[in-house]
Coordinates of C-alpha atoms in Angstrom, one line a residue:
Chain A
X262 CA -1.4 -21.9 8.6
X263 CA -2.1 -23.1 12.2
X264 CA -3.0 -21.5 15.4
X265 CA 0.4 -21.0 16.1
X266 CA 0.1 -18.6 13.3
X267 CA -2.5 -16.5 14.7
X268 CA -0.9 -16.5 18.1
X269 CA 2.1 -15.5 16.5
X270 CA 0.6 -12.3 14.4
X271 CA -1.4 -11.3 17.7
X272 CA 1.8 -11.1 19.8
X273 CA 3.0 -8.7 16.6
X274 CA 5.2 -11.1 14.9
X275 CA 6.4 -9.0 11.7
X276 CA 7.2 -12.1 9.7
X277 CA 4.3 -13.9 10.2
X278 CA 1.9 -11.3 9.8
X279 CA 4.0 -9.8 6.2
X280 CA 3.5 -13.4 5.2
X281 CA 0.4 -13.7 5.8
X282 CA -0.5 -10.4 3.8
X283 CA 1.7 -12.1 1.0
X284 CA -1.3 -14.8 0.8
X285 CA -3.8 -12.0 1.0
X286 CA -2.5 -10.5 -1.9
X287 CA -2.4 -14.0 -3.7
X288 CA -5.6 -15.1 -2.6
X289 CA -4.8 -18.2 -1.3
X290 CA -6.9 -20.2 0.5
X291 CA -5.1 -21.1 3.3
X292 CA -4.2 -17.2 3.9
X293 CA -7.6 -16.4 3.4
X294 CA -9.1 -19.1 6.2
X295 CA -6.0 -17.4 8.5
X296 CA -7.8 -14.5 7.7
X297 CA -10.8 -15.4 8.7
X298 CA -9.6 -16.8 12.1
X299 CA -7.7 -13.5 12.7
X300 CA -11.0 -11.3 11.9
X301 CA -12.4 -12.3 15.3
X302 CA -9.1 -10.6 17.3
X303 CA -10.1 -7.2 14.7
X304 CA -11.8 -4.2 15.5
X305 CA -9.7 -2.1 17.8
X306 CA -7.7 -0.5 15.9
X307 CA -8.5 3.1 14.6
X308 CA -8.5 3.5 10.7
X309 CA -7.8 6.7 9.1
X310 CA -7.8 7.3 5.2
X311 CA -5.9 9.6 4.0
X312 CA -6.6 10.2 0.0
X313 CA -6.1 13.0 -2.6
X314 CA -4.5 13.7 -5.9
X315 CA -1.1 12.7 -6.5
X316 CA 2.0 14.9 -5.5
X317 CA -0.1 16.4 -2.9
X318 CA 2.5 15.0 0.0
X319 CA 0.0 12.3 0.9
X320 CA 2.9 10.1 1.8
X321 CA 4.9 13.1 4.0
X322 CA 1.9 13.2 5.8
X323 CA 1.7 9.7 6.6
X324 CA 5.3 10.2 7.5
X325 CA 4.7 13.3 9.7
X326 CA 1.6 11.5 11.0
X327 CA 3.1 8.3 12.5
X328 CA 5.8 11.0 14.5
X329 CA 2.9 12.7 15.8
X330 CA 0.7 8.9 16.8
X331 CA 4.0 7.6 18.3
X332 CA 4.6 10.6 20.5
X333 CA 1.3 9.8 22.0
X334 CA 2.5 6.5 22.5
X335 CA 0.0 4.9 20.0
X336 CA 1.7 1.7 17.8
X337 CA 0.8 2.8 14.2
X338 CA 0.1 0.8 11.2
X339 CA 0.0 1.9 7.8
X340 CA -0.6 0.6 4.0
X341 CA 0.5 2.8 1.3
X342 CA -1.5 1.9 -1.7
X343 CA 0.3 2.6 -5.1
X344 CA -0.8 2.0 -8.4
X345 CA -0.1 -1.5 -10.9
X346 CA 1.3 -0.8 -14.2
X347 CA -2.0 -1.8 -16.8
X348 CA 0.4 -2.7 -19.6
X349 CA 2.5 -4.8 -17.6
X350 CA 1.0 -5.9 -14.3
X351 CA 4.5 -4.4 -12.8
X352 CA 4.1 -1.4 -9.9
X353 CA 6.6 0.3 -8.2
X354 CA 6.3 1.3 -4.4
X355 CA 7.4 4.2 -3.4
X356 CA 5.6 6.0 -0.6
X357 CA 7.6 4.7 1.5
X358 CA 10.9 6.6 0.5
X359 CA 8.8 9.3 2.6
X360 CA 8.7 7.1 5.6
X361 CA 11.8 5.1 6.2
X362 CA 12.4 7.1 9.5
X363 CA 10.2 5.1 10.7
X364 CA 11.1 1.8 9.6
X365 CA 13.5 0.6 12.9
X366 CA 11.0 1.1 15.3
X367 CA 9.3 -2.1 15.9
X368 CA 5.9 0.0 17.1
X369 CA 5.3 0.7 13.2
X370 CA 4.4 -1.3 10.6
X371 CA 4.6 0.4 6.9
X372 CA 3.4 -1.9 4.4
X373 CA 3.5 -1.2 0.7
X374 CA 0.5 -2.3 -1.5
X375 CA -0.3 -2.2 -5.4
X376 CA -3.6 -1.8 -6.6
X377 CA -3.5 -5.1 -9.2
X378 CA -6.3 -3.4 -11.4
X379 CA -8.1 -2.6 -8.4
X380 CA -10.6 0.6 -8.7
X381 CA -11.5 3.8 -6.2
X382 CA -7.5 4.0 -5.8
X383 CA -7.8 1.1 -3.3
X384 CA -6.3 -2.2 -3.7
X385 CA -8.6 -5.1 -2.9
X386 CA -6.1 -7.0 -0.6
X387 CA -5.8 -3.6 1.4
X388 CA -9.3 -4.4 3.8
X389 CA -7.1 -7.8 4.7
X390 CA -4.0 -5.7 5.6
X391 CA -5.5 -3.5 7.8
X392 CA -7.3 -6.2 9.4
X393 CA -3.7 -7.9 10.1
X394 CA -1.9 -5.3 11.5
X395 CA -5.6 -4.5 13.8
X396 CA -4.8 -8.0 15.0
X397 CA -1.3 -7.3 15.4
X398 CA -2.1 -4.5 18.3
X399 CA -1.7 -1.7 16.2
X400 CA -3.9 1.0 17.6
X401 CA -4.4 3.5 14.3
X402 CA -3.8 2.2 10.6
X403 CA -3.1 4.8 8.3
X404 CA -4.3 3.6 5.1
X405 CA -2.8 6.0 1.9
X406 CA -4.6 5.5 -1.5
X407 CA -3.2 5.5 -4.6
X408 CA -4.0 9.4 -5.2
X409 CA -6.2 9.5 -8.5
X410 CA -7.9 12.4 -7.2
X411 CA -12.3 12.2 -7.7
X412 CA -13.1 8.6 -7.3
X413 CA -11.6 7.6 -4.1
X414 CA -14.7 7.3 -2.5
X415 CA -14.6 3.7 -1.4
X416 CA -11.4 4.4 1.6
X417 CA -13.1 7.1 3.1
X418 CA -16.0 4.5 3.9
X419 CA -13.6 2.1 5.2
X420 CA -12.3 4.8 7.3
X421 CA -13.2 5.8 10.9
X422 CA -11.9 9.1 9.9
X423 CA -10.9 10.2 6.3
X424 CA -8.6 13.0 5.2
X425 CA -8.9 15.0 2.2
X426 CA -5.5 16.2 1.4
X427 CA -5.0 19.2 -0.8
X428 CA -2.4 21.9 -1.9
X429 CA -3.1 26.0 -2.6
X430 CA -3.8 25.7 -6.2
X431 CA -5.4 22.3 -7.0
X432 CA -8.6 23.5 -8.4
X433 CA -10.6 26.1 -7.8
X434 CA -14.4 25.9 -6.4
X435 CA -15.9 24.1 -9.1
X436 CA -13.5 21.1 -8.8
X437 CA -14.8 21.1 -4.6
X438 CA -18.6 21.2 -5.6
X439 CA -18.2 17.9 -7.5
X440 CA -19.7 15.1 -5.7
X441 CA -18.0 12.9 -3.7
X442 CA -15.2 15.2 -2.5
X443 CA -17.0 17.6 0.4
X444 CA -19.5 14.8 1.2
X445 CA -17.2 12.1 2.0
X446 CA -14.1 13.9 4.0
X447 CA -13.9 14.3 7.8
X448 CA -11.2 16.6 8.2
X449 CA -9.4 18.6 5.2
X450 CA -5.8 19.0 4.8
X451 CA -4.0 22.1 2.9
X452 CA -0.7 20.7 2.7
X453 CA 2.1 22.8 1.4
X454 CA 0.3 25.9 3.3
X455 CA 3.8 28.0 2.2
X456 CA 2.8 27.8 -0.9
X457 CA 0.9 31.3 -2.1
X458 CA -3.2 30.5 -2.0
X459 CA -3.2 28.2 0.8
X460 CA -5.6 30.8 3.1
X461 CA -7.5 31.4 -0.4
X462 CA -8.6 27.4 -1.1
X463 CA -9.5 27.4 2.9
X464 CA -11.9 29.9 2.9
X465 CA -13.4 28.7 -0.6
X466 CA -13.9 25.4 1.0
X467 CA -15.4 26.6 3.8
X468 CA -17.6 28.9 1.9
X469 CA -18.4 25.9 -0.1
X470 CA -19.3 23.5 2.8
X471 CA -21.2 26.5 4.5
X472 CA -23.6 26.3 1.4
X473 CA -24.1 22.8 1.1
X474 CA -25.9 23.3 4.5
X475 CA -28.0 20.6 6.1
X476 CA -27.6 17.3 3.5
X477 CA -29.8 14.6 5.2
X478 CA -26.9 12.5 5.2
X479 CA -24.0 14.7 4.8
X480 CA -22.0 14.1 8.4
X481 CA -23.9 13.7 11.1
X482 CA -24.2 17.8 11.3
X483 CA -20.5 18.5 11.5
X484 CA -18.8 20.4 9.6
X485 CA -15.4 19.2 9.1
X486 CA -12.6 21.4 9.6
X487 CA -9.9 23.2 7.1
X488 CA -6.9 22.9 8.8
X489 CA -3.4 23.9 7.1
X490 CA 0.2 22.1 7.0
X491 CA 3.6 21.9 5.9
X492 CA 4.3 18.3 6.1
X493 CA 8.0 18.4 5.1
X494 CA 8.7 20.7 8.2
X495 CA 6.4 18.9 10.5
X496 CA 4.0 22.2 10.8
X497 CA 0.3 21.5 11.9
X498 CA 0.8 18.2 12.2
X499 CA 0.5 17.8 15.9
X500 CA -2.6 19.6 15.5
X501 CA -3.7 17.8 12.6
X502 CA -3.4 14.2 15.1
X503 CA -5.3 16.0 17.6
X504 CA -8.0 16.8 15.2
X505 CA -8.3 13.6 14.6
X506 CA -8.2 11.7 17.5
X507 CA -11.5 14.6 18.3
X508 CA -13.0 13.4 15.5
X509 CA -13.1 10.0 17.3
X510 CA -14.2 11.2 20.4
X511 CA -17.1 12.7 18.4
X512 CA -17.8 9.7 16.5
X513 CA -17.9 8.2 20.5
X514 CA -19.5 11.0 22.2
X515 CA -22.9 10.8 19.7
X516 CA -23.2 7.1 19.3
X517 CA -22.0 7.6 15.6
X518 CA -18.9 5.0 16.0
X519 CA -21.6 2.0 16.0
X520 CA -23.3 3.6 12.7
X521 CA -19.8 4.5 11.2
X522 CA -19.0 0.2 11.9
X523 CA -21.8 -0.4 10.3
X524 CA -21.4 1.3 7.2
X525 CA -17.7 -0.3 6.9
X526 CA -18.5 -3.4 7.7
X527 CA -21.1 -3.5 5.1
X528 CA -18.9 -1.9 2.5
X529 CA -16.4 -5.1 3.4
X530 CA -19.4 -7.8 3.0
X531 CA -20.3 -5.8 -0.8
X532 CA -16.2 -6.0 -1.6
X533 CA -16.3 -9.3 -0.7
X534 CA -19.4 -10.4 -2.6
X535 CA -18.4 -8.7 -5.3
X536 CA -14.9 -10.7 -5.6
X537 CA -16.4 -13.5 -4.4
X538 CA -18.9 -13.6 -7.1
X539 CA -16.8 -11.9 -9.8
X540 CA -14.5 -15.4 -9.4
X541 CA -17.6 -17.3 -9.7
X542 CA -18.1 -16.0 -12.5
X543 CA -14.7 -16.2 -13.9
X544 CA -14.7 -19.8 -12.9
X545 CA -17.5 -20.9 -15.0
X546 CA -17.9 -18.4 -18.0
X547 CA -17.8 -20.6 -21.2
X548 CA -14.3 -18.7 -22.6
X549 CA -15.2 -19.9 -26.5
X550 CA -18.4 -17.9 -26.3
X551 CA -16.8 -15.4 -24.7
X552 CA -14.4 -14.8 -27.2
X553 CA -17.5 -15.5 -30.5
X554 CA -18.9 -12.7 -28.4
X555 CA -16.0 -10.3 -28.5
X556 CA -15.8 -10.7 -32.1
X557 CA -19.3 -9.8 -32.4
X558 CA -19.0 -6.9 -30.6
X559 CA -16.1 -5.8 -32.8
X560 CA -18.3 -6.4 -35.9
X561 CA -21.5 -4.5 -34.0
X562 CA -23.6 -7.4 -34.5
X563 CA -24.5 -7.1 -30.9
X564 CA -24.1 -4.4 -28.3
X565 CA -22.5 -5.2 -25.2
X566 CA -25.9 -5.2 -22.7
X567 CA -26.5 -8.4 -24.9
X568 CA -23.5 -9.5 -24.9
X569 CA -23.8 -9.7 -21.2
X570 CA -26.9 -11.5 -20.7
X571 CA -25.9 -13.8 -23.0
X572 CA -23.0 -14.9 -20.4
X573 CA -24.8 -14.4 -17.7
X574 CA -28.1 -16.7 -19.3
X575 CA -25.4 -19.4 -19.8
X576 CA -23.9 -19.2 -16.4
X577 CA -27.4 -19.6 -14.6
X578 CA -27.6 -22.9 -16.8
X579 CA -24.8 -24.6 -15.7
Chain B
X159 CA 11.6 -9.8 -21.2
X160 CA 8.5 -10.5 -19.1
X161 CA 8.5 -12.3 -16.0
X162 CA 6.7 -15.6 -15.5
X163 CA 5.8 -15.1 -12.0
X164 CA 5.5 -12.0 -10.1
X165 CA 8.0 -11.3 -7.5
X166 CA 8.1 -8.8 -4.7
X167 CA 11.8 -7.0 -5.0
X168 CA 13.6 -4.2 -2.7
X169 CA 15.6 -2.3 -4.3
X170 CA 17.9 -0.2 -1.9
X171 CA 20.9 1.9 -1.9
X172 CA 22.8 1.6 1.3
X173 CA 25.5 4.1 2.9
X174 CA 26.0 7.8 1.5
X175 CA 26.2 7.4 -1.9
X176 CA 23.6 8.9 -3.6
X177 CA 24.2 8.5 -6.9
X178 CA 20.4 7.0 -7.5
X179 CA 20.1 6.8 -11.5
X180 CA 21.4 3.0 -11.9
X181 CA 19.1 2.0 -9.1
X182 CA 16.3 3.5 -10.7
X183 CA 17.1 2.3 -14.3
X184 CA 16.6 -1.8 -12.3
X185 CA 13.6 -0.3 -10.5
X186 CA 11.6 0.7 -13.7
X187 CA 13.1 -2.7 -15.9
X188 CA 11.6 -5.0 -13.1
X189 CA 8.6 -3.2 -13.0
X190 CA 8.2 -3.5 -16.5
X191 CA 8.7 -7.3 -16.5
X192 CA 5.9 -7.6 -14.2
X193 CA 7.4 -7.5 -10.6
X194 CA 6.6 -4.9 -7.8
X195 CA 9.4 -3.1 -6.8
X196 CA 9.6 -1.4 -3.2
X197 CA 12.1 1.7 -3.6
X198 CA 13.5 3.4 -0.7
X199 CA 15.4 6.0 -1.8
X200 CA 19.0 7.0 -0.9
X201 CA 21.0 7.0 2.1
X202 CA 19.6 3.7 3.9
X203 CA 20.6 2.1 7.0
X204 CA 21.4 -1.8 6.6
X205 CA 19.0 -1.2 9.7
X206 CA 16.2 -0.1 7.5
X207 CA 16.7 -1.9 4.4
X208 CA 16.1 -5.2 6.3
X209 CA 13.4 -4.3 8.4
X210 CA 11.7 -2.8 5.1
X211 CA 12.6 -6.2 3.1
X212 CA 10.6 -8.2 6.0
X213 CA 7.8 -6.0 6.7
X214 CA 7.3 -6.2 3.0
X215 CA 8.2 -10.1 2.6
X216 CA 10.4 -9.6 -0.4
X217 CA 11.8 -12.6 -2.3
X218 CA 14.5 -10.8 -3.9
X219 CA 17.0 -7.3 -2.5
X220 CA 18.8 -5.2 -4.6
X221 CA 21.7 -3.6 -3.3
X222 CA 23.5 -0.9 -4.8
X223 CA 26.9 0.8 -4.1
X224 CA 28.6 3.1 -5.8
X225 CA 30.9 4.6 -3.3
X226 CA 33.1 1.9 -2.2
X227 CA 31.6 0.5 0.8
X228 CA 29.6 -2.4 -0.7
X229 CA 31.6 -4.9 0.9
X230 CA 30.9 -3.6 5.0
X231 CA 27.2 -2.9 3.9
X232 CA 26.6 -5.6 1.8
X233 CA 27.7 -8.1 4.3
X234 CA 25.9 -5.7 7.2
X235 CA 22.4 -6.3 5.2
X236 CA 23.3 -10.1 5.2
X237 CA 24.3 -10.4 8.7
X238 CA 21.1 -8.6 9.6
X239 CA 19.3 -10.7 7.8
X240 CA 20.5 -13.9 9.0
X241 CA 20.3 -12.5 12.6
X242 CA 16.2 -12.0 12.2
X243 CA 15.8 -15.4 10.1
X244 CA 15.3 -14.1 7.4
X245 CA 18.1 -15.2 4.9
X246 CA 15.3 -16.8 2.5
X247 CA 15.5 -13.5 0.7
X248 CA 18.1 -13.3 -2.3
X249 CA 20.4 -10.9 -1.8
X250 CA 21.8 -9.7 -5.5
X251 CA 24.4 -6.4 -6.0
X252 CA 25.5 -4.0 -8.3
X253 CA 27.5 -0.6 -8.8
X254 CA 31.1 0.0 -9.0
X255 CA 32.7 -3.1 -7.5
X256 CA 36.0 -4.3 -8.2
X257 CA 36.5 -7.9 -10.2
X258 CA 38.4 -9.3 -6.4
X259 CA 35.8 -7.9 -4.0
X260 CA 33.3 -9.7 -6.2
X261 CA 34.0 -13.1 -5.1
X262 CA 34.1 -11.9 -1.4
X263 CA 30.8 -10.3 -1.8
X264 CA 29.7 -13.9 -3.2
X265 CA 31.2 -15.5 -0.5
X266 CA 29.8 -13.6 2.0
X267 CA 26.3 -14.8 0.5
X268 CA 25.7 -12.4 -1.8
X269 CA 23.9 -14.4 -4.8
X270 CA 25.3 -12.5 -7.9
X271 CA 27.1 -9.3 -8.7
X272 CA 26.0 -7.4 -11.4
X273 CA 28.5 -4.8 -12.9
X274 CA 28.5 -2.1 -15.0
X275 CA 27.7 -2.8 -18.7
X276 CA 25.2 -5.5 -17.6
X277 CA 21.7 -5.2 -19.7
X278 CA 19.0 -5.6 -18.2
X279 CA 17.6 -8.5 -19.6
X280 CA 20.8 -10.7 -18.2
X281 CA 19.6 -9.4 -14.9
X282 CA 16.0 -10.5 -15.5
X283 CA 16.6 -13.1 -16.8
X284 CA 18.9 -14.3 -14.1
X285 CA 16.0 -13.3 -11.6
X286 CA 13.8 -15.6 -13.8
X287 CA 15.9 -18.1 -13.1
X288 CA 17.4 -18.1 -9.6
X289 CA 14.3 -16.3 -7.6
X290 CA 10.7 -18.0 -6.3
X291 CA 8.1 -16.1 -5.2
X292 CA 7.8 -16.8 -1.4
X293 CA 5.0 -20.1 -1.3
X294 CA 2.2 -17.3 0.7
X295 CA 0.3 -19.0 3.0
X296 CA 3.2 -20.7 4.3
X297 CA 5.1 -20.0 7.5
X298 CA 8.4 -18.1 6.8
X299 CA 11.2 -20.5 8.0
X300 CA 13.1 -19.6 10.3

């Protein structure tokens, strides 16, 4: 990869840049020092995360969404994260059957993504991705996770703003006041509002974030708002853009944007780390006491904590 | 059969025909050799199915037809491609396709034509070994 490269992805090249998220995915090194380069042209665009359980219309949204952001005449990028197969290492990628309108118009970008074992229903290459199409000149990313449902807490801190997409009858109360959930979402979507029990799970969300009252850390003092859509028709959508491009303007207005940056950029230096040294590790872990050690375990002649140090007293050896 | 190495395939059903089972039957049997498939749904645009197979830098598309018209939209997807420098990608087909339009279709650059009776392992197994993943990291050509 040359500079031509990078001049090319920064003028929007599609080719280049879908290449160049092919290498991200493979972790090569020369996509990854392309990367690197291309970091320093990042940090315009506006991320969004949009997460919640599967079948939820997550991916309608998205759909509804880019409409709405090209209307304002914004160039929109997205990465629709879906999950790999454990048993095979084989995904299929289909949110963006939802989106193909979209596909022609050479302001968007839809890029499809699987998680490759990946927890917190993103995939690791993802934080590249949307750092290529930021390059690229996109000016929001829309970044769709995978949709497990209670541990997706790791794209709403990569997001500027995070949504919380629901439907009327996906858990009562209970399910809201486990952690994570109310804590982490800037805005809350009721998608399918049609349905019967859309007004219901509004005002039981409300009523829940109304109790959770003044959390130390629990966003900035805002309480994020419930708003209601029908994706498939377009309904609330425009609405639901214009929430969230106030939510920005909020994030500006107090001088929370900087602490928001911070707290990505952070979580992208610990995901990094964490790879980094997780191939370190890989790298030099002695595979024939790995593998005694397995058997050990299998036979409870050692617990796993043990097992552990054991690889990790041998590692700082070598 | 299990794949060696892990490719990237579109699989797309161009024009009106919506009959979407066969499509999804080659969807599910690469997945479960290892690849990741990009599925689009019915109704596509050659439009759409080759800006979809470049933003998502697919070494391999699969096209299928039931309807008739594979040999204008089979050679649209091509043209396409060729037209945005992209003709890299294999370009495979299936569906109901008469024995004479199959050697046009090839002609026309599409790599193989797979018709109905074909398991799914003769497919992979021609995937395995016809198709490279893309060298990432290196330029596209052009």
């Amino acid at each position: 990869m040359t500079t031509e490269t990078i001049d090319r992805i920064i003028s929007g090249d599609v080719r280049s840049a879908a290449r160049l998220m092919r290498g991200i995915e493979e972790d090569t090194p020369d996509a990854l020092k392309t990367l690197e380069t291309l970091y320093r042209h990042t940090g315009r665009a506006y991320i969004v995360g949009i997460t919640g359980a599967p079948g939820g219309g997550k991916s309608t949204l998205v759909d509804a969404l880019i409409g709405a952001f090209r209307r304002r005449e914004m160039k929109v990028g997205v990465v629709a994260i879906d999950p790999t197969s454990p048993l095979t290492g084989g995904a299929i990628l289909g949110d963006r059957v939802r989106m193909q309108q979209h596909c022609t118009d050479p302001a968007v970008f839809i890029r499809s993504v699987a998680t490759r074992g990946w927890l917190g229903g993103l995939a690791r290459a993802a934080v590249g991705m949307m750092h290529v199409m930021d390059a690229m000149g996109k000016d929001v990313v829309l970044v769709e996770t995978v949709g497990i449902g209670q541990q997706e807490v790791d794209v709403t801190r990569l997001a500027h703003t995070s949504l919380y997409v629901l439907t009327p009858g996906s858990g009562d109360s209970i399910q809201m006041m486990k952690a994570g959930i109310l804590e982490m979402a800037d805005i809350f979507v009721i998608n399918k509002a049609d349905q019967e029990g859309a007004y219901r799970v509004k005002m039981e969300l409300e009523a829940m974030m109304a109790m959770q009252g003044e959390h130390p850390e629990a966003h900035e003092q805002r309480q994020p708002p419930v708003l209601l859509t029908e994706a498939v028709y377009g309904k609330g959508v425009d609405d639901l853009c214009q929430e969230i491009l106030k939510h920005r303007d909020y994030l500006l207005s107090y001088g929370l944007m900087q602490k928001r940056e911070h707290e990505r950029v952070r979580l992208e230096l610990a995901e990094a780390l964490e790879a980094a040294l997780k191939a370190l590790i890989d790298s030099r872990t002695d595979h024939e006491l790995y593998e005694s050690l397995v058997d050990d375990l299998v036979q409870r002649r050692i617990g796993p904590q043990s097992a552990a140090s054991q690889l990790i007293g041998r590692l700082s050896r070598t | 059969m299990r794949a060696e190495k892990k490719l990237r395939v579109l699989v797309a059903k161009p024009g009106l025909d919506g009959h979407d089972r066969g499509v999804k039957v080659i969807a599910r049997g690469f997945r479960d050799a290892g690849h990741e498939v990009i599925y689009t749904g019915v109704h596509q645009t050659p439009e759409q199915i080759v800006s979809t197979a470049i933003q998502e830098d697919v070494d391999l598309v699969g096209l299928s037809c039931l309807s008739g018209a594979h040999l204008f939209l089979f050679s649209e997807v091509l043209r396409q491609l060729r037209e945005q420098g992209a003709d890299d990608i294999t370009v495979i087909g299936g569906g109901i396709i008469p024995d004479e339009d199959v050697l046009r279709l090839k002609d026309a650059g599409i790599r193989e034509v797979f018709l109905p009776g074909t398991s799914l392992d003769e497919i992979l197994k021609w995937t395995e070994e016809n198709v490279c993943p893309a060298s990432s990291g290196q330029e596209p050509a052009r």
